[in-house]
Coordinates of C-alpha atoms and ligand atoms in Angstrom, one line a residue:
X1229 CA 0.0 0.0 0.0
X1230 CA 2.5 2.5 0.8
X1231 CA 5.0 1.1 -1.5
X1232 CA 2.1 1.9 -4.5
X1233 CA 1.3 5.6 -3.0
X1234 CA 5.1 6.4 -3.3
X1235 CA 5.3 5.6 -6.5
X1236 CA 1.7 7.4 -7.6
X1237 CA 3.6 10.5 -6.0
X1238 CA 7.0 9.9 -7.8
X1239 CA 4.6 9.2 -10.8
X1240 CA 3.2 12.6 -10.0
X1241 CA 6.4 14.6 -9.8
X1242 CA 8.5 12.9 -12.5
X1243 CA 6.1 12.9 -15.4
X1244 CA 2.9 14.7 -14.4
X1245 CA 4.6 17.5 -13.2
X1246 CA 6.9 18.3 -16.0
X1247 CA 4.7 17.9 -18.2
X1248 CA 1.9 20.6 -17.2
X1249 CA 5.2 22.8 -17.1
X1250 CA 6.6 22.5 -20.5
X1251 CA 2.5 22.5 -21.8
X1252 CA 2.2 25.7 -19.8
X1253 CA 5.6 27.2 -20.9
X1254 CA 4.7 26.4 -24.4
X1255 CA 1.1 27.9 -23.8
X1256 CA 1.9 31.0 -21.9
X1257 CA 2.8 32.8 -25.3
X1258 CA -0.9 32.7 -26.1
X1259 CA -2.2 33.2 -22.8
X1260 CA -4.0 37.0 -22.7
X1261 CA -1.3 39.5 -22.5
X1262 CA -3.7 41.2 -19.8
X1263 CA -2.8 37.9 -17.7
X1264 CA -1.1 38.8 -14.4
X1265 CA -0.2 36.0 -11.7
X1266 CA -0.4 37.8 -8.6
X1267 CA 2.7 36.1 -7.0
X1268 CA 1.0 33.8 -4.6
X1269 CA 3.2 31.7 -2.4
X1270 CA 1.0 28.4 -2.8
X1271 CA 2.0 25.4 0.0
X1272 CA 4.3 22.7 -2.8
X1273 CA 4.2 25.0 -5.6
X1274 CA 5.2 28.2 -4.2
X1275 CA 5.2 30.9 -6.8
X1276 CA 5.6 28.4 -9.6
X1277 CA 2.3 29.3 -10.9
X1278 CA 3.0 33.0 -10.9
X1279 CA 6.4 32.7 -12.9
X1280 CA 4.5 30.2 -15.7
X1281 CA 1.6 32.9 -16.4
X1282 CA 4.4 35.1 -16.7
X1283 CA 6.9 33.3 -18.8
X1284 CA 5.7 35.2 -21.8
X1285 CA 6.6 38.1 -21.1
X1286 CA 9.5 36.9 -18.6
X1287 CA 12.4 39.5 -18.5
X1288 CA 9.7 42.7 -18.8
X1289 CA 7.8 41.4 -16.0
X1290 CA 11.2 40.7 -13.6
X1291 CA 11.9 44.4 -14.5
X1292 CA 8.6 45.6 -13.6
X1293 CA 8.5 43.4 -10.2
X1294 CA 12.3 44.8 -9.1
X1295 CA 11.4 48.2 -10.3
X1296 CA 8.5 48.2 -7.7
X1297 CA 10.5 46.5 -5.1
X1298 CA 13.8 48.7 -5.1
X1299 CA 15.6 46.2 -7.4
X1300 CA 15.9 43.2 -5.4
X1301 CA 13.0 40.4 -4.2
X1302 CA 13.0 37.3 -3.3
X1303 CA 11.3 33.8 -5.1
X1304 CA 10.2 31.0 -3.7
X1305 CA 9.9 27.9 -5.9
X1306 CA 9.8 23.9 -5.2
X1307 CA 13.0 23.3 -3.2
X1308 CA 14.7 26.5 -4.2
X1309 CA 15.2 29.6 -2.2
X1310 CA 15.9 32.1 -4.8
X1311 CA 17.0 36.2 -4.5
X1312 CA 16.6 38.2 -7.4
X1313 CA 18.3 41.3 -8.1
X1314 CA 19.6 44.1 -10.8
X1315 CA 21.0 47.0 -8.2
X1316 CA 24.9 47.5 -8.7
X1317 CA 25.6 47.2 -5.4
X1318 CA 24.7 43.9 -5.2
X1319 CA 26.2 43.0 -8.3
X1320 CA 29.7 44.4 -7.8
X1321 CA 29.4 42.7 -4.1
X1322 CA 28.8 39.5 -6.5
X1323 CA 30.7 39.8 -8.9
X1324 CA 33.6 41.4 -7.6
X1325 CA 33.9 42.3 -3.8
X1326 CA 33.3 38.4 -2.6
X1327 CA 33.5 37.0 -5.7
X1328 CA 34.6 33.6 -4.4
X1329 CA 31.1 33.0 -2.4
X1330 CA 29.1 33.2 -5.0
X1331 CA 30.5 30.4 -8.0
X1332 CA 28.3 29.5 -10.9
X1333 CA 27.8 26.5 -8.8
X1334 CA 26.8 22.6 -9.5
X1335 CA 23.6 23.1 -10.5
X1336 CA 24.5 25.9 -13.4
X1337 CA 26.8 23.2 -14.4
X1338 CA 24.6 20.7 -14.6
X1339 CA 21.8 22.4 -16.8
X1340 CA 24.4 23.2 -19.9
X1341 CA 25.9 19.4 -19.3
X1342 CA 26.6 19.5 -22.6
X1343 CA 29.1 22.4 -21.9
X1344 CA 30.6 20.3 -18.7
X1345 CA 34.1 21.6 -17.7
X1346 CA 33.7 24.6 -20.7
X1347 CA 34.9 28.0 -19.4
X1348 CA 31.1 28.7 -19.5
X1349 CA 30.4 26.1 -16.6
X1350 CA 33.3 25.6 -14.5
X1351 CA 34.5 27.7 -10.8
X1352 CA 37.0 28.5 -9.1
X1353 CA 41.1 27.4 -9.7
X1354 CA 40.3 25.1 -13.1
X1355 CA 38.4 28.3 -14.3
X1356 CA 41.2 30.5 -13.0
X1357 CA 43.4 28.1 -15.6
X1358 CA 41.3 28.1 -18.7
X1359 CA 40.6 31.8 -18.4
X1360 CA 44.8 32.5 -18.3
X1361 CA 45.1 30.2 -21.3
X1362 CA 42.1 31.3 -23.5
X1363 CA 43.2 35.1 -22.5
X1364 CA 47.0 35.0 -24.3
X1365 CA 45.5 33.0 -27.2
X1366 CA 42.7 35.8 -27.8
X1367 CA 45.3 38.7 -27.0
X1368 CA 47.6 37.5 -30.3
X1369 CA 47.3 40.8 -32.7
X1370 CA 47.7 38.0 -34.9
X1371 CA 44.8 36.0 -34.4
X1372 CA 42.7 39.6 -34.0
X1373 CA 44.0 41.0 -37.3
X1374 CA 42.7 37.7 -39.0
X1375 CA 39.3 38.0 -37.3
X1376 CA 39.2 41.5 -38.6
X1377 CA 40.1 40.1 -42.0
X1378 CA 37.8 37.1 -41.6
X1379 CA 35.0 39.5 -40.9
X1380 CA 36.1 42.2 -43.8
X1381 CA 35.8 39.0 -46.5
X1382 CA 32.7 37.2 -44.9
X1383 CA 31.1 41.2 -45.5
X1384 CA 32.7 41.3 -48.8
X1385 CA 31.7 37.7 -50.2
X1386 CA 29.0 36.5 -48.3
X1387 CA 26.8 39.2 -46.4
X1388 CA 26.8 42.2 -48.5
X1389 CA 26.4 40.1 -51.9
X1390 CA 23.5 38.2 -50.5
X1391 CA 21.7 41.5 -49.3
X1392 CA 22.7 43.5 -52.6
X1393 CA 20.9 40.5 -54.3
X1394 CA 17.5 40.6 -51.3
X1395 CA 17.6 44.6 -52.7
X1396 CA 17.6 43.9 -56.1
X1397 CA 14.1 41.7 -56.1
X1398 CA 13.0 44.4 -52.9
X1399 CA 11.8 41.1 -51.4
X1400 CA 10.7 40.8 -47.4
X1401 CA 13.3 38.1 -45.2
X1402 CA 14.7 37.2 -42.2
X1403 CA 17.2 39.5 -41.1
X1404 CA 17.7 37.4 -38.2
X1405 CA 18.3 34.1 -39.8
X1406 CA 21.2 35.6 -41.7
X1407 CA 22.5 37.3 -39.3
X1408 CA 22.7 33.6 -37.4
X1409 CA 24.3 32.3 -40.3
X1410 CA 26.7 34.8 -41.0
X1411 CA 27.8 35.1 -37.4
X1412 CA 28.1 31.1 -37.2
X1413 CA 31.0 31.3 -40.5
X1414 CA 32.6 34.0 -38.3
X1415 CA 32.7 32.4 -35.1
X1416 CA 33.9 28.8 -36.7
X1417 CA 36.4 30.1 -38.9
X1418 CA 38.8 31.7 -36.3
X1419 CA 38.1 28.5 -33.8
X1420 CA 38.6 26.0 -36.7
X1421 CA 40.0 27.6 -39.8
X1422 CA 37.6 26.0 -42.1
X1423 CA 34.7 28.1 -43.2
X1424 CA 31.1 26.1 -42.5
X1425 CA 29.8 28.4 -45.6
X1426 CA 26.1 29.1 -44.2
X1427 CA 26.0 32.4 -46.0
X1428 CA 27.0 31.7 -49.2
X1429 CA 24.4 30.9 -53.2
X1430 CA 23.4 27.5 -51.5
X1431 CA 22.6 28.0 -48.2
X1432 CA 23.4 25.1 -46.3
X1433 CA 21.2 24.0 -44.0
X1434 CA 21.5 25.4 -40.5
X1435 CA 21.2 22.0 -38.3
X1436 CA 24.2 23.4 -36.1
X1437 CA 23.0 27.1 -35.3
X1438 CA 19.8 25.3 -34.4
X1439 CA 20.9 22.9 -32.5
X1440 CA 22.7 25.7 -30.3
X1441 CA 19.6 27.5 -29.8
X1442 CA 17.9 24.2 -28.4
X1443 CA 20.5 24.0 -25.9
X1444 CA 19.4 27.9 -24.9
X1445 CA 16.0 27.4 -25.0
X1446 CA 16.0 23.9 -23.2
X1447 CA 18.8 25.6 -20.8
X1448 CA 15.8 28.6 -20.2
X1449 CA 13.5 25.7 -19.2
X1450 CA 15.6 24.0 -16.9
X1451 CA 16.4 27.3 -15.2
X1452 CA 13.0 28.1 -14.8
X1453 CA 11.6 24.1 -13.6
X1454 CA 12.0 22.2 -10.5
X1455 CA 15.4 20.5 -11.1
X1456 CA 13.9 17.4 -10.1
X1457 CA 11.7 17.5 -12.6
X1458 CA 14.0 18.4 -15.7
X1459 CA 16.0 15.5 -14.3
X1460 CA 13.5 12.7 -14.6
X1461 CA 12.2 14.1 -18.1
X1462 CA 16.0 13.9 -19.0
X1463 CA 16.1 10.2 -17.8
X1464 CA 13.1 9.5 -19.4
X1465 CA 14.3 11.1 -22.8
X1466 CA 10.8 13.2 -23.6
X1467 CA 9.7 16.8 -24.3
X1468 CA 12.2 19.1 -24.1
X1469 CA 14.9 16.9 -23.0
X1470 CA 14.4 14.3 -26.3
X1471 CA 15.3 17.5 -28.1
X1472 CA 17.9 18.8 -26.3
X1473 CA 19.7 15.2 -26.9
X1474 CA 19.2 15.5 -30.5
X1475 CA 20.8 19.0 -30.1
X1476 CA 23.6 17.6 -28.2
X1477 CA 24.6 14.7 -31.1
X1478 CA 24.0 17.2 -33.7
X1479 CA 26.9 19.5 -31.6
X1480 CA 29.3 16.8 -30.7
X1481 CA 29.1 15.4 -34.7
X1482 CA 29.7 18.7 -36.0
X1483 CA 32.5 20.1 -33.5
X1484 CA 34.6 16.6 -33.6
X1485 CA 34.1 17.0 -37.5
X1486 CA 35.6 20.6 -38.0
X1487 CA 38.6 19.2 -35.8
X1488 CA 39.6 16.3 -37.5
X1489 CA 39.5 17.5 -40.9
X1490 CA 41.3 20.4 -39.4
X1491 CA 43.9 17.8 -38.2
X1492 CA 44.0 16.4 -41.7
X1493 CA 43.7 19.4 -44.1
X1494 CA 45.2 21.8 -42.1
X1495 CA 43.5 24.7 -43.3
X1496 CA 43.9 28.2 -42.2
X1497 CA 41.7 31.6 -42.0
X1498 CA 40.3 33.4 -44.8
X1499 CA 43.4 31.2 -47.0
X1500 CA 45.7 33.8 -46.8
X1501 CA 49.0 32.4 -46.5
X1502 CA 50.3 34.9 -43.9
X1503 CA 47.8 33.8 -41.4
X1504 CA 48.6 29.9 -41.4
X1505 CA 48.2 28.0 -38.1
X1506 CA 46.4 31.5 -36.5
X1507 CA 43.7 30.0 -36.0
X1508 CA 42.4 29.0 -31.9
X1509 CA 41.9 25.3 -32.1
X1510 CA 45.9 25.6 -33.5
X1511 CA 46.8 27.1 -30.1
X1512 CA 45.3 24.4 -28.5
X1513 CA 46.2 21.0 -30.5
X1514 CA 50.1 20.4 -29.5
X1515 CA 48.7 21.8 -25.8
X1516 CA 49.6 18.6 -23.3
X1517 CA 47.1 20.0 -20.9
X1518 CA 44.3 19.7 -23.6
X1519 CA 42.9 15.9 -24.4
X1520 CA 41.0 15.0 -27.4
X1521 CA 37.7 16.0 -24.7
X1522 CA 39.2 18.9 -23.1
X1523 CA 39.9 20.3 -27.0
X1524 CA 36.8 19.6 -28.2
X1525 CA 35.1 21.3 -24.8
X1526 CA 37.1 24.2 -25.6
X1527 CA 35.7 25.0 -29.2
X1528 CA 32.3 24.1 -28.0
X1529 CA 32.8 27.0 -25.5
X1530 CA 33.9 29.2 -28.3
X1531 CA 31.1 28.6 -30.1
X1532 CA 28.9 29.4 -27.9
X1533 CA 30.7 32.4 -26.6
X1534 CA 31.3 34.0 -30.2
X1535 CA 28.2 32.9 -31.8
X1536 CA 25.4 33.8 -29.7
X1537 CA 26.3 37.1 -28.4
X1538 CA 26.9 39.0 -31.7
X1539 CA 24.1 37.2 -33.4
X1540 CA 21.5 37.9 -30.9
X1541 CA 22.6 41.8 -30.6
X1542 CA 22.9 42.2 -34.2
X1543 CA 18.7 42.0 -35.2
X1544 CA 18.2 44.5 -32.1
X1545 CA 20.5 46.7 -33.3
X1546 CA 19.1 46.7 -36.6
X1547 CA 15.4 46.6 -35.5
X1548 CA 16.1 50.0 -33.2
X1549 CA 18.1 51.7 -35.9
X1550 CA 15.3 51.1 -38.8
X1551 CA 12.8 52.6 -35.8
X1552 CA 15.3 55.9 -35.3
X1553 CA 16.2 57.3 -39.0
X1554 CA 17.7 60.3 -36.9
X1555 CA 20.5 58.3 -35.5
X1556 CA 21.0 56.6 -38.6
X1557 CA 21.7 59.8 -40.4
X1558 CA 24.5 60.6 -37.5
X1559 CA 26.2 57.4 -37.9
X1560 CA 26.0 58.0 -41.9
X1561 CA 27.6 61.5 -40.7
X1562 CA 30.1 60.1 -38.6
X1563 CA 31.0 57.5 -41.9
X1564 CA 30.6 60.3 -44.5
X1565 CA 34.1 61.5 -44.6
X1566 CA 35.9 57.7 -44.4
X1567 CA 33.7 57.1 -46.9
X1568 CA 34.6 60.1 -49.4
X1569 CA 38.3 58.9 -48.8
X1570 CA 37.5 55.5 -50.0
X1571 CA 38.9 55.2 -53.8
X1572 CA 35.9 54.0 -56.2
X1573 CA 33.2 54.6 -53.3
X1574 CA 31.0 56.3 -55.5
X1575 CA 27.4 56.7 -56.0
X1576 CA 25.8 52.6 -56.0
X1577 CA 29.3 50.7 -55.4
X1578 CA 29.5 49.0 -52.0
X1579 CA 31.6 50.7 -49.3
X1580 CA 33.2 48.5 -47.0
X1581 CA 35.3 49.9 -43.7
X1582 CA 38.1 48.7 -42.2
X1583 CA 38.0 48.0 -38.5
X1584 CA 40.9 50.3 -38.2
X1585 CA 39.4 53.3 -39.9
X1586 CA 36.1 53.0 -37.6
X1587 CA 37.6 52.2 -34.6
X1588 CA 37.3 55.8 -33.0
X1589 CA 33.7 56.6 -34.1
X1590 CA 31.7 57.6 -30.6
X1591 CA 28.5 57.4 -31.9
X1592 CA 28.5 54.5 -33.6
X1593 CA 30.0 52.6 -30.5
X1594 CA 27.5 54.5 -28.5
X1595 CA 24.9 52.9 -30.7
X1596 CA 26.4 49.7 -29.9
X1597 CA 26.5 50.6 -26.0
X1598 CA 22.5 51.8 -26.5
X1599 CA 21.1 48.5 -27.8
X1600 CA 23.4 46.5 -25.2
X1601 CA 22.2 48.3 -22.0
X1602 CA 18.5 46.9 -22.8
X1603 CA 18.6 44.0 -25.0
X1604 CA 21.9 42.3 -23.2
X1605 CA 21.9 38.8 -25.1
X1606 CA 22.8 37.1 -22.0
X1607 CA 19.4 38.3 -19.9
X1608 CA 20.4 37.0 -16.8
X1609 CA 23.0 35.4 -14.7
X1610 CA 22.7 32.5 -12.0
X1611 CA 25.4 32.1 -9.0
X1612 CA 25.1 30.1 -5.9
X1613 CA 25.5 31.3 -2.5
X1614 CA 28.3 29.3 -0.5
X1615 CA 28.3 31.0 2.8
X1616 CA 25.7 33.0 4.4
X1617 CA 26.1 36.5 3.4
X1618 CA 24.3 40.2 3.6
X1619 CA 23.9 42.0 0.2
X1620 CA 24.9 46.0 0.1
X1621 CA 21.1 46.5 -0.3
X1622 CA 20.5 44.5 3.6
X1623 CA 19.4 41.3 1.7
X1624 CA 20.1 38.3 3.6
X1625 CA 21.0 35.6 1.4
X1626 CA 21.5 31.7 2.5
X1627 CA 24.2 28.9 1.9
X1628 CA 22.8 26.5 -1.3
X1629 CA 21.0 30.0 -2.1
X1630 CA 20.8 30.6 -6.0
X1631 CA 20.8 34.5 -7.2
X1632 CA 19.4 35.6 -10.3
X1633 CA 21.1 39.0 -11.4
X1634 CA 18.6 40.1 -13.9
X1635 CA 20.6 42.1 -16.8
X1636 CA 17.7 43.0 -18.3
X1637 CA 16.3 44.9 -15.8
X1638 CA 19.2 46.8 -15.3
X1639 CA 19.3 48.8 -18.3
X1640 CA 15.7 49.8 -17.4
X1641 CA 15.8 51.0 -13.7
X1642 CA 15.2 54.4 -13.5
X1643 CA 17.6 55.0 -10.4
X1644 CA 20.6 52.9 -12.5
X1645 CA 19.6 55.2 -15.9
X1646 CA 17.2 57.7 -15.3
X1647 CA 13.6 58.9 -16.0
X1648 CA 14.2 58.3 -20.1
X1649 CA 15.6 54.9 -18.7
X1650 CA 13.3 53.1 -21.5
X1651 CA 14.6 55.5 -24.2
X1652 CA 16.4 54.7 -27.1
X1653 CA 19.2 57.2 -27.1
X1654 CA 23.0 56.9 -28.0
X1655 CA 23.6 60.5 -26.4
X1656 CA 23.6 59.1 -22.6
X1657 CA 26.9 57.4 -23.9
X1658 CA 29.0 60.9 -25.2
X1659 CA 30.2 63.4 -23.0
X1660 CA 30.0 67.2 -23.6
X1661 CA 33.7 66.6 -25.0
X1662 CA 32.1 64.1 -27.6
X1663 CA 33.8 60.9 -26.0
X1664 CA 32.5 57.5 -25.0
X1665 CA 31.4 57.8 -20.8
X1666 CA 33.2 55.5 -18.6
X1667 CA 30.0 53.1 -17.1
X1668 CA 31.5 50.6 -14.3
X1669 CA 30.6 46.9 -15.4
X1670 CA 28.5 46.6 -12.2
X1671 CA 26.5 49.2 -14.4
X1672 CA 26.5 48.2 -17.5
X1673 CA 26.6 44.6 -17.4
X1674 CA 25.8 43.3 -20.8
X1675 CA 29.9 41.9 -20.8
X1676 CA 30.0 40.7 -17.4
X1677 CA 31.9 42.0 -14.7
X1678 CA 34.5 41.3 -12.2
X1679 CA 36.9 38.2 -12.5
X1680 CA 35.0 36.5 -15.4
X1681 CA 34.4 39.5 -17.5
X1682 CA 34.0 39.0 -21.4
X1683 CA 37.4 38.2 -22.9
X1684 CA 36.2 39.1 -26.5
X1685 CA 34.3 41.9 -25.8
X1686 CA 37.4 44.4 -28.0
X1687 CA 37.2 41.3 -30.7
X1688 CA 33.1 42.1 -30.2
X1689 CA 33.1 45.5 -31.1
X1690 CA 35.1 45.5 -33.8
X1691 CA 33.3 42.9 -35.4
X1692 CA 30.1 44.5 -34.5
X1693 CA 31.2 48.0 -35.6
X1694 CA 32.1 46.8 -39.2
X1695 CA 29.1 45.0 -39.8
X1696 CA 26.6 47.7 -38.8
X1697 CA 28.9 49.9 -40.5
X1698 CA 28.8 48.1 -43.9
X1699 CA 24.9 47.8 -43.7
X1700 CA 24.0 51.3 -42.7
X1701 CA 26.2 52.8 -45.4
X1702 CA 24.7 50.7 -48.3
X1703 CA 21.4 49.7 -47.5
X1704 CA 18.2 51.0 -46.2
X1705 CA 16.0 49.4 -44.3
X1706 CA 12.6 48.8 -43.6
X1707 CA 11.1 46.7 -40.9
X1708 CA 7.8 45.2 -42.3
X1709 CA 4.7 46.3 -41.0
X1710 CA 2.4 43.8 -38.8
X1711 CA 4.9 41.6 -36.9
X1712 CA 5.6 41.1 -33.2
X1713 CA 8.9 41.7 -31.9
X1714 CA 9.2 39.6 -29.0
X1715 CA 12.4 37.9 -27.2
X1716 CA 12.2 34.0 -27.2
X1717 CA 12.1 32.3 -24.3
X1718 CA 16.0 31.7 -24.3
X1719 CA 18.9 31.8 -22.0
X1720 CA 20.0 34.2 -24.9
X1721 CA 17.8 37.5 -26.2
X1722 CA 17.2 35.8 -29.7
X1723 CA 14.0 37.2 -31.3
X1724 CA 10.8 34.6 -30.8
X1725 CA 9.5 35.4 -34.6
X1726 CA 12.6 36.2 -36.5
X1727 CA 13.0 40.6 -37.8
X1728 CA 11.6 40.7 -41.5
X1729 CA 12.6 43.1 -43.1
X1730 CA 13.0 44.6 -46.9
X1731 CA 16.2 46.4 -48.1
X1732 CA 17.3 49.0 -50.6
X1733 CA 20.5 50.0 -52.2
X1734 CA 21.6 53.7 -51.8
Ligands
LIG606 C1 28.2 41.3 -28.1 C2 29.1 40.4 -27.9 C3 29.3 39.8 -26.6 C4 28.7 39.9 -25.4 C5 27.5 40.7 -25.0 C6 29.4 39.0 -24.5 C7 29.0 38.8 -23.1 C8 29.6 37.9 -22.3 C9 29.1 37.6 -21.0 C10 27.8 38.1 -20.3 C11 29.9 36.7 -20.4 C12 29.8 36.0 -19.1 C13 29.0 34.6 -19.3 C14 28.8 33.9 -18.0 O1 29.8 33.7 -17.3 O2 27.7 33.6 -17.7 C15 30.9 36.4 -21.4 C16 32.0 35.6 -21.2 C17 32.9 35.3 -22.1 N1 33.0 35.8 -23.4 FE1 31.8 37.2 -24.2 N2 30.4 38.4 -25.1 C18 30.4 38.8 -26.4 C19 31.3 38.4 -27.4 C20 32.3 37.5 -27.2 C21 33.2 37.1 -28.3 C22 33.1 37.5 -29.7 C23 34.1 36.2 -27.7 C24 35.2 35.5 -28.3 C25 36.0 36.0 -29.2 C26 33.7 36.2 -26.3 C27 34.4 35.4 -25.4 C28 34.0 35.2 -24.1 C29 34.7 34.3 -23.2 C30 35.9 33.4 -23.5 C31 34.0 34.3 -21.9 C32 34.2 33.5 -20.7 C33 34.9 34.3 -19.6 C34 35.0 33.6 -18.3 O3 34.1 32.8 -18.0 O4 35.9 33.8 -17.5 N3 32.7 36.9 -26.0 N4 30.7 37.2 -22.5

């Protein structure tokens, strides 16, 4: 009798449970937008309900809730005490001050398994190692000066053709989805030297850039669920966690096939015979510390690292820019005169600009800076509490604690940014002596801060400046009419319904 009870319950909790979760969290984008949980603390479920209503709409409604309640508040879910917060004080405190209480932790690690002893997932001294090692490989002005090159010809043979082409025919597409494919041959080709060609005539099918996004979406899911519950769907191999497995073969195939033809071809960036053996998974090869698993951890890492930040940032910048004609025309200002210096740059030919001749442009990095502070691809971060600690704010937080910094809702708190907090404006970057404002990271923290800040963030915005660059110059664009711009529910800001868009040649 009691044995069959139990097992009704585990019944209950392993299948039952997750289920009406990933239903809901599927559902909840259709659910009335006029829908509010109030945030009940029910007896089992504790606010669970609340957050699912809510998972729509997830990162406005954390702003809204912190905004009311001075930045910080705490959740209560099934067998997780959790804080929440987006004031600086906190954050440096977290990130910085006593960084050392508050690791990732086991439990981060555990929901991107498939990134297991990556940079992204690990703590402490083995971290401390990677970091020092992927640092002096990314500081070469050798491998820089190819990404810059790798990024010039990608623009040159791949992106601008393709949108000179979508121009031509003044036919609607999905800015997004090229962006994601473009991005992908410019993260894989300084990792791997081999270019995947996804934006190229034939486009190849995207299986791998999808297959990434699973992991982010599933990774959002697990975040969000009882972990008991992700767990036993995982062990069970349904919903969300059949997929994710896919994802993960998909991955593993396509990582250990880019280094094994790398081992047997060789290959190099952008075949240019100066920049031979540049390439990061080079650096890494003849490394002793690095075994055939910790090599192909380390690209994975990359990947992710390169791939999904500038491709998710990328379709907000462009979204925001095709909403604010005014600040397109002062970035066209600011190019104007590199332009006119350009030999054969006249009237209809394409215009391409070197990262070097950009680099100094304030308002177009303030552009940049703009669409980070409130579309930060990664929305949120997660740590774990290891001894009891107060917050700067008061906050008491817990041992086995898990914090949520919300990056989101930073870039919208009036008391962080000010009454036009929700504007759209580039200026809040420039002083009166037209240069970039210093922002602390604790800030503005859309690269991290503290010990684990961003280590391509100066590879980041050169890439990003030459791209935006390039496609403000020659193209206007139109965002079509009709379409909701929504974030997908995503460890990363990606766009739920793609940006559509139609483009014309100046
Ligand atoms: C807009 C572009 C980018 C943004 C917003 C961004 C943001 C971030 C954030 C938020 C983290 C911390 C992740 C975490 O610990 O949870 C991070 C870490 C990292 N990023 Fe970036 N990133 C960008 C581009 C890049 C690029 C292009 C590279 C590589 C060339 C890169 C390399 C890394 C690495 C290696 C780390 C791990 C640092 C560590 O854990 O110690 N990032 N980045």
């Amino acid at each position: 009798m009691l044995i069959s009870l139990f097992s009704q319950e585990l019944l209950f909790f392993t299948v039952v449970v997750p289920f009406v979760f990933v239903y809901l969290c599927y559902r909840s984008s259709s659910i009335s937008k006029n829908t509010s949980a109030h945030a009940t603390n029910w007896p089992i479920f504790h606010m669970l309900p609340a957050l699912i209503v809510n998972l729509y709409n997830i990162h406005d409604c954390i702003a809204a809730v912190l905004a009311q309640n001075s930045q910080n508040t705490r959740i209560h879910l099934p067998g997780r005490r959790i804080f929440m917060t987006c004031d600086p004080a906190n954050v440096r405190h977290i990130f910085t001050t006593n960084y050392t209480n508050f690791p990732k932790g086991m439990e981060f690690a555990a929901i991107f398994d498939i990134m297991d002893r990556t940079l992204f997932t690990i703590d402490g001294e083995p971290a401390r190692r990677q970091r020092a090692k992927l640092q002096s490989v990314l500081s070469s002005p050798q491998l820089v000066a190819s990404m810059a090159a790798c990024c010039r010809n990608k623009l040159e043979n791949g992106l601008l053709p393709f949108f000179t082409d979508m121009a031509s025919t003044n036919a609607p597409f999905d800015m997004q989805e090229v962006i994601s494919r473009f991005i992908f041959d410019l993260a894989a080709m300084p990792i791997f030297g081999v270019d995947p060609g996804l934006v190229s005539s034939d486009m190849l099918s995207v299986e791998v850039a999808m297959a990434m996004d699973t992991v982010m979406e599933v990774g959002f899911i697990r975040h969000m669920m009882p972990d008991f519950c992700w767990k036993a769907m995982r062990r069970l191999n349904i919903g969300p966690e059949r997929k994710l497995h896919a994802a993960h073969t998909v991955l593993q195939g396509f990582i250990k096939n880019m280094i094994e033809s790398k081992k047997i071809k060789g290959g190099c960036i952008c075949n240019r015979e100066e920049q031979q053996g540049v390439d990061i998974l080079s650096s890494y090869v003849n490394d002793p510390d690095y075994s055939n698993d910790g090599l192909f951890r380390a690209m994975l890492g990359f990947m992710f690292a390169g791939r999904d930040t500038i491709g998710t940032i990328l379709p907000w910048i462009f979204y925001n820019l095709a909403q604010n004609p005014n600040i397109v025309s002062v970035i066209r200002n600011e190019l104007s005169p590199i332009a006119s210096r350009k030999i054969g740059a006249g009237r209809g030919a394409i215009v391409i600009f070197e990262p070097e001749e950009i680099k100094s442009l304030v308002y177009l990095q303030a552009t940049l800076f703009e669409t980070l502070r409130l579309y930060p691809p990664a929305p949120f971060e997660r740590k774990t509490v290891v001894a009891d600690d107060i917050m700067p704010s008061g906050h008491k937080v817990k041992a086995g604690d898990t914090i949520f910094i919300s990056v989101h809702s930073m870039g919208r708190m009036e008391d962080v940014w000010g009454k036009d907090c929700h504007d759209y404006n580039p200026y809040r970057w420039i002083s009166e002596d037209n240069k970039l404002c210093y922002v602390p990271s604790h800030k503005f923290l859309s690269f991290n801060s503290g010990p684990r800040t961003c280590l391509g963030k100066d590879i980041a915005i050169m890439q990003m400046k030459t791209v935006v660059a390039a496609v403000l110059w020659n193209f206007d664009m139109e965002v079509v009419q009709g379409q909701s711009i929504q974030p997908k529910m995503s460890c990363i800001l990606h766009m739920k319904n793609g940006l559509i868009v139609k483009l014309k040649k100046r």
